[in-house]
PDB file of C-alpha atoms and ligand atoms in Angstrom:
ATOM      1  CA  UNK A   1     167.114 129.137  53.916  1.00 90.00           C
ATOM      2  CA  UNK A   2     169.314 130.440  56.736  1.00 96.00           C
ATOM      3  CA  UNK A   3     168.535 129.688  60.358  1.00 98.00           C
ATOM      4  CA  UNK A   4     169.172 131.813  63.403  1.00 98.00           C
ATOM      5  CA  UNK A   5     170.189 130.096  66.642  1.00 98.00           C
ATOM      6  CA  UNK A   6     170.237 131.838  70.011  1.00 98.00           C
ATOM      7  CA  UNK A   7     172.814 131.090  72.714  1.00 98.00           C
ATOM      8  CA  UNK A   8     171.456 133.544  75.261  1.00 98.00           C
ATOM      9  CA  UNK A   9     172.557 137.142  75.962  1.00 98.00           C
ATOM     10  CA  UNK A  10     173.609 138.632  72.558  1.00 98.00           C
ATOM     11  CA  UNK A  11     175.124 135.458  71.121  1.00 98.00           C
ATOM     12  CA  UNK A  12     173.728 134.062  67.874  1.00 98.00           C
ATOM     13  CA  UNK A  13     174.653 131.803  65.000  1.00 98.00           C
ATOM     14  CA  UNK A  14     173.450 132.272  61.424  1.00 98.00           C
ATOM     15  CA  UNK A  15     173.840 129.185  59.307  1.00 98.00           C
ATOM     16  CA  UNK A  16     172.862 127.684  55.978  1.00 97.00           C
ATOM     17  CA  UNK A  17     174.121 124.665  54.008  1.00 97.00           C
ATOM     18  CA  UNK A  18     177.360 126.469  53.171  1.00 97.00           C
ATOM     19  CA  UNK A  19     178.226 129.027  55.814  1.00 98.00           C
ATOM     20  CA  UNK A  20     178.293 129.295  59.603  1.00 98.00           C
ATOM     21  CA  UNK A  21     178.646 132.720  61.185  1.00 98.00           C
ATOM     22  CA  UNK A  22     178.604 133.525  64.895  1.00 99.00           C
ATOM     23  CA  UNK A  23     177.778 136.901  66.404  1.00 99.00           C
ATOM     24  CA  UNK A  24     179.195 137.836  69.840  1.00 98.00           C
ATOM     25  CA  UNK A  25     179.802 134.189  70.856  1.00 98.00           C
ATOM     26  CA  UNK A  26     179.583 134.431  74.658  1.00 98.00           C
ATOM     27  CA  UNK A  27     179.213 130.716  75.399  1.00 98.00           C
ATOM     28  CA  UNK A  28     181.660 129.703  78.138  1.00 97.00           C
ATOM     29  CA  UNK A  29     180.674 131.462  81.357  1.00 96.00           C
ATOM     30  CA  UNK A  30     177.343 132.648  79.936  1.00 98.00           C
ATOM     31  CA  UNK A  31     174.925 131.864  82.801  1.00 98.00           C
ATOM     32  CA  UNK A  32     171.938 131.256  80.494  1.00 98.00           C
ATOM     33  CA  UNK A  33     173.687 129.421  77.646  1.00 97.00           C
ATOM     34  CA  UNK A  34     172.672 125.762  77.286  1.00 96.00           C
ATOM     35  CA  UNK A  35     175.381 124.811  74.750  1.00 96.00           C
ATOM     36  CA  UNK A  36     178.987 123.885  75.341  1.00 97.00           C
ATOM     37  CA  UNK A  37     181.851 125.280  73.337  1.00 97.00           C
ATOM     38  CA  UNK A  38     183.011 121.716  72.535  1.00 96.00           C
ATOM     39  CA  UNK A  39     179.644 121.012  70.872  1.00 95.00           C
ATOM     40  CA  UNK A  40     180.206 123.620  68.171  1.00 98.00           C
ATOM     41  CA  UNK A  41     181.107 121.799  64.963  1.00 97.00           C
ATOM     42  CA  UNK A  42     181.647 124.598  62.463  1.00 98.00           C
ATOM     43  CA  UNK A  43     182.501 128.282  62.385  1.00 98.00           C
ATOM     44  CA  UNK A  44     183.608 130.271  59.337  1.00 98.00           C
ATOM     45  CA  UNK A  45     183.269 133.864  60.528  1.00 99.00           C
ATOM     46  CA  UNK A  46     182.609 135.685  63.779  1.00 99.00           C
ATOM     47  CA  UNK A  47     181.015 139.116  63.887  1.00 99.00           C
ATOM     48  CA  UNK A  48     182.143 140.905  67.031  1.00 98.00           C
ATOM     49  CA  UNK A  49     180.346 144.092  68.061  1.00 98.00           C
ATOM     50  CA  UNK A  50     182.787 145.252  70.759  1.00 98.00           C
ATOM     51  CA  UNK A  51     185.346 143.969  73.246  1.00 98.00           C
ATOM     52  CA  UNK A  52     183.321 143.707  76.449  1.00 98.00           C
ATOM     53  CA  UNK A  53     183.668 140.236  77.933  1.00 97.00           C
ATOM     54  CA  UNK A  54     179.960 139.390  77.516  1.00 98.00           C
ATOM     55  CA  UNK A  55     180.369 139.764  73.709  1.00 98.00           C
ATOM     56  CA  UNK A  56     184.000 138.863  73.090  1.00 98.00           C
ATOM     57  CA  UNK A  57     183.331 135.601  74.945  1.00 98.00           C
ATOM     58  CA  UNK A  58     184.817 132.650  73.029  1.00 98.00           C
ATOM     59  CA  UNK A  59     185.697 134.617  69.894  1.00 98.00           C
ATOM     60  CA  UNK A  60     189.373 133.821  70.114  1.00 98.00           C
ATOM     61  CA  UNK A  61     188.940 130.127  70.990  1.00 98.00           C
ATOM     62  CA  UNK A  62     186.439 129.582  68.161  1.00 98.00           C
ATOM     63  CA  UNK A  63     188.506 131.471  65.607  1.00 98.00           C
ATOM     64  CA  UNK A  64     191.620 129.468  66.468  1.00 98.00           C
ATOM     65  CA  UNK A  65     189.846 126.110  66.546  1.00 98.00           C
ATOM     66  CA  UNK A  66     188.153 126.552  63.163  1.00 98.00           C
ATOM     67  CA  UNK A  67     190.611 128.939  61.527  1.00 98.00           C
ATOM     68  CA  UNK A  68     187.697 131.365  61.290  1.00 98.00           C
ATOM     69  CA  UNK A  69     187.953 135.081  60.521  1.00 98.00           C
ATOM     70  CA  UNK A  70     186.833 137.669  63.050  1.00 99.00           C
ATOM     71  CA  UNK A  71     184.988 140.615  61.498  1.00 99.00           C
ATOM     72  CA  UNK A  72     185.411 143.626  63.769  1.00 98.00           C
ATOM     73  CA  UNK A  73     186.586 147.235  63.911  1.00 98.00           C
ATOM     74  CA  UNK A  74     190.075 148.208  62.770  1.00 98.00           C
ATOM     75  CA  UNK A  75     191.323 148.630  66.325  1.00 97.00           C
ATOM     76  CA  UNK A  76     190.254 145.143  67.335  1.00 98.00           C
ATOM     77  CA  UNK A  77     191.426 143.539  64.091  1.00 98.00           C
ATOM     78  CA  UNK A  78     194.993 144.611  64.878  1.00 98.00           C
ATOM     79  CA  UNK A  79     194.665 143.124  68.364  1.00 98.00           C
ATOM     80  CA  UNK A  80     193.435 139.811  66.976  1.00 98.00           C
ATOM     81  CA  UNK A  81     196.148 139.642  64.331  1.00 98.00           C
ATOM     82  CA  UNK A  82     198.796 140.159  67.003  1.00 97.00           C
ATOM     83  CA  UNK A  83     197.240 137.192  68.800  1.00 97.00           C
ATOM     84  CA  UNK A  84     197.498 135.027  65.662  1.00 97.00           C
ATOM     85  CA  UNK A  85     193.772 135.192  64.917  1.00 98.00           C
ATOM     86  CA  UNK A  86     192.560 136.001  61.399  1.00 98.00           C
ATOM     87  CA  UNK A  87     190.637 139.267  61.361  1.00 98.00           C
ATOM     88  CA  UNK A  88     188.916 141.454  58.794  1.00 98.00           C
ATOM     89  CA  UNK A  89     189.017 145.146  59.781  1.00 98.00           C
ATOM     90  CA  UNK A  90     185.989 147.373  59.150  1.00 98.00           C
ATOM     91  CA  UNK A  91     184.667 150.723  60.365  1.00 98.00           C
ATOM     92  CA  UNK A  92     181.265 152.266  60.947  1.00 98.00           C
ATOM     93  CA  UNK A  93     179.337 152.915  57.737  1.00 97.00           C
ATOM     94  CA  UNK A  94     181.475 150.562  55.670  1.00 98.00           C
ATOM     95  CA  UNK A  95     180.299 147.406  53.974  1.00 98.00           C
ATOM     96  CA  UNK A  96     182.075 144.433  52.438  1.00 98.00           C
ATOM     97  CA  UNK A  97     180.962 141.346  50.504  1.00 98.00           C
ATOM     98  CA  UNK A  98     181.898 138.155  52.324  1.00 98.00           C
ATOM     99  CA  UNK A  99     181.197 134.657  50.934  1.00 98.00           C
ATOM    100  CA  UNK A 100     177.983 134.455  52.997  1.00 98.00           C
ATOM    101  CA  UNK A 101     176.766 137.946  52.058  1.00 98.00           C
ATOM    102  CA  UNK A 102     177.383 141.644  52.475  1.00 98.00           C
ATOM    103  CA  UNK A 103     177.974 143.072  55.925  1.00 98.00           C
ATOM    104  CA  UNK A 104     177.446 146.716  56.751  1.00 98.00           C
ATOM    105  CA  UNK A 105     178.771 148.169  59.989  1.00 98.00           C
ATOM    106  CA  UNK A 106     176.238 150.280  61.845  1.00 98.00           C
ATOM    107  CA  UNK A 107     176.435 152.812  64.630  1.00 98.00           C
ATOM    108  CA  UNK A 108     176.158 151.800  68.259  1.00 98.00           C
ATOM    109  CA  UNK A 109     176.312 154.112  71.263  1.00 98.00           C
ATOM    110  CA  UNK A 110     177.999 152.367  74.149  1.00 98.00           C
ATOM    111  CA  UNK A 111     181.323 152.098  76.021  1.00 96.00           C
ATOM    112  CA  UNK A 112     184.630 151.905  74.141  1.00 96.00           C
ATOM    113  CA  UNK A 113     186.769 150.059  76.689  1.00 94.00           C
ATOM    114  CA  UNK A 114     187.833 146.447  76.320  1.00 94.00           C
ATOM    115  CA  UNK A 115     187.572 144.056  79.254  1.00 96.00           C
ATOM    116  CA  UNK A 116     190.790 142.307  80.321  1.00 96.00           C
ATOM    117  CA  UNK A 117     191.266 138.802  78.935  1.00 95.00           C
ATOM    118  CA  UNK A 118     192.044 135.844  81.221  1.00 93.00           C
ATOM    119  CA  UNK A 119     195.776 136.353  80.491  1.00 94.00           C
ATOM    120  CA  UNK A 120     195.550 139.918  81.813  1.00 95.00           C
ATOM    121  CA  UNK A 121     195.988 141.686  78.465  1.00 96.00           C
ATOM    122  CA  UNK A 122     193.447 144.348  77.582  1.00 97.00           C
ATOM    123  CA  UNK A 123     191.946 144.904  74.110  1.00 97.00           C
ATOM    124  CA  UNK A 124     192.441 148.458  72.803  1.00 97.00           C
ATOM    125  CA  UNK A 125     189.697 151.085  72.950  1.00 96.00           C
ATOM    126  CA  UNK A 126     187.263 150.399  70.088  1.00 96.00           C
ATOM    127  CA  UNK A 127     184.049 151.890  68.733  1.00 96.00           C
ATOM    128  CA  UNK A 128     181.139 149.650  69.578  1.00 98.00           C
ATOM    129  CA  UNK A 129     179.163 148.730  66.453  1.00 98.00           C
ATOM    130  CA  UNK A 130     176.190 146.777  65.158  1.00 98.00           C
ATOM    131  CA  UNK A 131     175.878 144.809  61.919  1.00 99.00           C
ATOM    132  CA  UNK A 132     173.448 144.663  59.030  1.00 98.00           C
ATOM    133  CA  UNK A 133     173.990 141.259  57.474  1.00 98.00           C
ATOM    134  CA  UNK A 134     172.658 140.741  53.958  1.00 98.00           C
ATOM    135  CA  UNK A 135     172.671 136.966  54.001  1.00 98.00           C
ATOM    136  CA  UNK A 136     172.832 135.454  50.530  1.00 93.00           C
ATOM    137  CA  UNK A 137     170.776 137.438  48.070  1.00 83.00           C
ATOM    138  CA  UNK A 138     167.619 138.275  49.918  1.00 90.00           C
ATOM    139  CA  UNK A 139     167.685 137.988  53.707  1.00 98.00           C
ATOM    140  CA  UNK A 140     168.641 140.826  55.999  1.00 98.00           C
ATOM    141  CA  UNK A 141     169.460 140.520  59.675  1.00 98.00           C
ATOM    142  CA  UNK A 142     170.312 143.443  61.929  1.00 98.00           C
ATOM    143  CA  UNK A 143     172.199 142.843  65.180  1.00 99.00           C
ATOM    144  CA  UNK A 144     172.263 146.121  67.062  1.00 99.00           C
ATOM    145  CA  UNK A 145     175.095 145.195  69.436  1.00 98.00           C
ATOM    146  CA  UNK A 146     175.011 147.075  72.735  1.00 98.00           C
ATOM    147  CA  UNK A 147     173.488 150.447  72.057  1.00 98.00           C
ATOM    148  CA  UNK A 148     171.227 153.282  73.041  1.00 98.00           C
ATOM    149  CA  UNK A 149     168.330 154.200  70.785  1.00 98.00           C
ATOM    150  CA  UNK A 150     169.418 156.515  67.945  1.00 98.00           C
ATOM    151  CA  UNK A 151     167.417 158.016  65.129  1.00 96.00           C
ATOM    152  CA  UNK A 152     169.581 156.731  62.234  1.00 98.00           C
ATOM    153  CA  UNK A 153     167.757 153.469  62.880  1.00 98.00           C
ATOM    154  CA  UNK A 154     164.971 155.119  60.870  1.00 98.00           C
ATOM    155  CA  UNK A 155     167.328 155.270  57.890  1.00 98.00           C
ATOM    156  CA  UNK A 156     168.292 151.629  58.317  1.00 98.00           C
ATOM    157  CA  UNK A 157     164.587 150.820  58.173  1.00 98.00           C
ATOM    158  CA  UNK A 158     164.164 152.882  55.007  1.00 98.00           C
ATOM    159  CA  UNK A 159     167.289 151.648  53.215  1.00 97.00           C
ATOM    160  CA  UNK A 160     167.041 147.961  54.045  1.00 97.00           C
ATOM    161  CA  UNK A 161     164.152 145.534  54.158  1.00 98.00           C
ATOM    162  CA  UNK A 162     165.084 143.979  57.452  1.00 98.00           C
ATOM    163  CA  UNK A 163     163.806 140.460  58.048  1.00 98.00           C
ATOM    164  CA  UNK A 164     165.121 140.011  61.580  1.00 98.00           C
ATOM    165  CA  UNK A 165     166.264 142.640  64.079  1.00 98.00           C
ATOM    166  CA  UNK A 166     168.042 141.509  67.247  1.00 99.00           C
ATOM    167  CA  UNK A 167     167.614 144.298  69.791  1.00 99.00           C
ATOM    168  CA  UNK A 168     168.880 144.678  73.351  1.00 99.00           C
ATOM    169  CA  UNK A 169     166.058 145.197  75.863  1.00 98.00           C
ATOM    170  CA  UNK A 170     167.828 144.706  79.210  1.00 98.00           C
ATOM    171  CA  UNK A 171     168.197 148.416  80.062  1.00 98.00           C
ATOM    172  CA  UNK A 172     170.990 149.785  82.319  1.00 98.00           C
ATOM    173  CA  UNK A 173     173.795 149.247  79.736  1.00 98.00           C
ATOM    174  CA  UNK A 174     171.626 149.435  76.586  1.00 98.00           C
ATOM    175  CA  UNK A 175     168.123 150.254  75.443  1.00 98.00           C
ATOM    176  CA  UNK A 176     165.343 149.043  77.706  1.00 98.00           C
ATOM    177  CA  UNK A 177     161.948 147.779  76.568  1.00 98.00           C
ATOM    178  CA  UNK A 178     160.532 151.230  75.855  1.00 98.00           C
ATOM    179  CA  UNK A 179     163.434 152.393  73.667  1.00 98.00           C
ATOM    180  CA  UNK A 180     163.800 149.004  71.990  1.00 98.00           C
ATOM    181  CA  UNK A 181     160.114 149.174  71.051  1.00 98.00           C
ATOM    182  CA  UNK A 182     160.781 152.563  69.456  1.00 98.00           C
ATOM    183  CA  UNK A 183     163.790 151.028  67.663  1.00 98.00           C
ATOM    184  CA  UNK A 184     161.526 148.283  66.306  1.00 98.00           C
ATOM    185  CA  UNK A 185     159.189 150.971  64.993  1.00 98.00           C
ATOM    186  CA  UNK A 186     162.102 152.777  63.269  1.00 98.00           C
ATOM    187  CA  UNK A 187     163.575 149.602  61.756  1.00 98.00           C
ATOM    188  CA  UNK A 188     160.292 148.152  60.450  1.00 98.00           C
ATOM    189  CA  UNK A 189     161.766 144.654  60.712  1.00 98.00           C
ATOM    190  CA  UNK A 190     159.421 141.779  59.966  1.00 98.00           C
ATOM    191  CA  UNK A 191     160.590 139.945  63.085  1.00 98.00           C
ATOM    192  CA  UNK A 192     162.182 141.341  66.231  1.00 98.00           C
ATOM    193  CA  UNK A 193     164.234 139.213  68.605  1.00 98.00           C
ATOM    194  CA  UNK A 194     164.947 140.575  72.090  1.00 99.00           C
ATOM    195  CA  UNK A 195     168.463 140.052  73.463  1.00 99.00           C
ATOM    196  CA  UNK A 196     170.827 141.217  76.208  1.00 98.00           C
ATOM    197  CA  UNK A 197     168.362 140.660  79.082  1.00 98.00           C
ATOM    198  CA  UNK A 198     167.964 138.321  82.085  1.00 98.00           C
ATOM    199  CA  UNK A 199     171.547 137.077  81.789  1.00 98.00           C
ATOM    200  CA  UNK A 200     172.411 138.989  84.950  1.00 98.00           C
ATOM    201  CA  UNK A 201     170.288 140.563  87.693  1.00 98.00           C
ATOM    202  CA  UNK A 202     171.207 144.083  86.555  1.00 98.00           C
ATOM    203  CA  UNK A 203     169.617 143.606  83.112  1.00 98.00           C
ATOM    204  CA  UNK A 204     166.333 142.010  84.123  1.00 98.00           C
ATOM    205  CA  UNK A 205     163.545 142.679  81.628  1.00 98.00           C
ATOM    206  CA  UNK A 206     160.252 141.178  80.513  1.00 98.00           C
ATOM    207  CA  UNK A 207     160.492 140.039  76.870  1.00 98.00           C
ATOM    208  CA  UNK A 208     156.710 139.618  76.725  1.00 98.00           C
ATOM    209  CA  UNK A 209     156.312 143.306  77.441  1.00 98.00           C
ATOM    210  CA  UNK A 210     158.607 144.010  74.475  1.00 98.00           C
ATOM    211  CA  UNK A 211     156.641 141.493  72.372  1.00 98.00           C
ATOM    212  CA  UNK A 212     153.397 143.265  73.288  1.00 98.00           C
ATOM    213  CA  UNK A 213     154.702 146.604  71.966  1.00 98.00           C
ATOM    214  CA  UNK A 214     156.247 145.103  68.823  1.00 98.00           C
ATOM    215  CA  UNK A 215     153.120 143.164  67.916  1.00 98.00           C
ATOM    216  CA  UNK A 216     150.981 146.255  68.511  1.00 97.00           C
ATOM    217  CA  UNK A 217     153.032 147.828  65.675  1.00 96.00           C
ATOM    218  CA  UNK A 218     152.119 144.928  63.392  1.00 96.00           C
ATOM    219  CA  UNK A 219     155.502 143.165  63.439  1.00 97.00           C
ATOM    220  CA  UNK A 220     156.336 139.709  64.750  1.00 98.00           C
ATOM    221  CA  UNK A 221     158.299 139.229  67.941  1.00 98.00           C
ATOM    222  CA  UNK A 222     160.194 136.022  68.464  1.00 98.00           C
ATOM    223  CA  UNK A 223     161.224 135.527  72.082  1.00 98.00           C
ATOM    224  CA  UNK A 224     163.940 132.905  71.782  1.00 98.00           C
ATOM    225  CA  UNK A 225     165.070 130.568  74.528  1.00 98.00           C
ATOM    226  CA  UNK A 226     168.786 129.773  74.617  1.00 98.00           C
ATOM    227  CA  UNK A 227     169.351 126.808  72.298  1.00 98.00           C
ATOM    228  CA  UNK A 228     166.338 127.628  70.148  1.00 98.00           C
ATOM    229  CA  UNK A 229     166.579 128.297  66.416  1.00 97.00           C
ATOM    230  CA  UNK A 230     164.296 129.284  63.575  1.00 97.00           C
ATOM    231  CA  UNK A 231     164.526 129.668  59.808  1.00 97.00           C
ATOM    232  CA  UNK A 232     164.151 133.167  58.428  1.00 96.00           C
TER     233      UNK A 232
HETATM  234 NI1  LIG B   1     178.986 146.078  76.226  1.00 50.56          NI
HETATM  235 MN1  LIG B   2     176.922 143.783  76.809  1.00 50.56          MN
END
């Protein structure tokens, strides 16, 4: 049974006995994260949704330390390879079977710029994406990345039996509570996990308000504290 661990903001880890996969590992410098980068013991793959600093985070450090592969868009894969980091290029709509399961790249409507890295270099423009992760044979997790609400989410809900949907609720840069609640309705996920809120003043949101709307639709809402994990 895989478990999902939350690091605050949009950073997660999916893990089972065999595989450890991080999504948008913003750990160092994440004001709400309770873990330290040094405490991470294993990392096989990293799913990166886009190259803004609050998602890119420790991607490079983790990949180098554990010889992990970064799964990202074509544009970013080239960037990582030039920086001696293993990367698997993908594009929106494509899927690929990795050892831990099949990953499908989903749409996300958001900015395309990359934030400068500490060494001053700037990642190339890249399409922001989300990921549908078919973990093992029968668990499906959707991480929306940073995105606006869009109606193809209805199709994702029809085509995939989503167990867990991680949805941004912080507004301003992404969906807010109202649109994320509509996304939850479209996706028909068994469990929704709010993300991308309360990390910074500009994305303040009430996760219990989101939970209220999700539960009204008959789904479960799991409001995770940084450091918390659950089996799905
Ligand atoms: Ni962003
Ligand atoms: Mn963001």
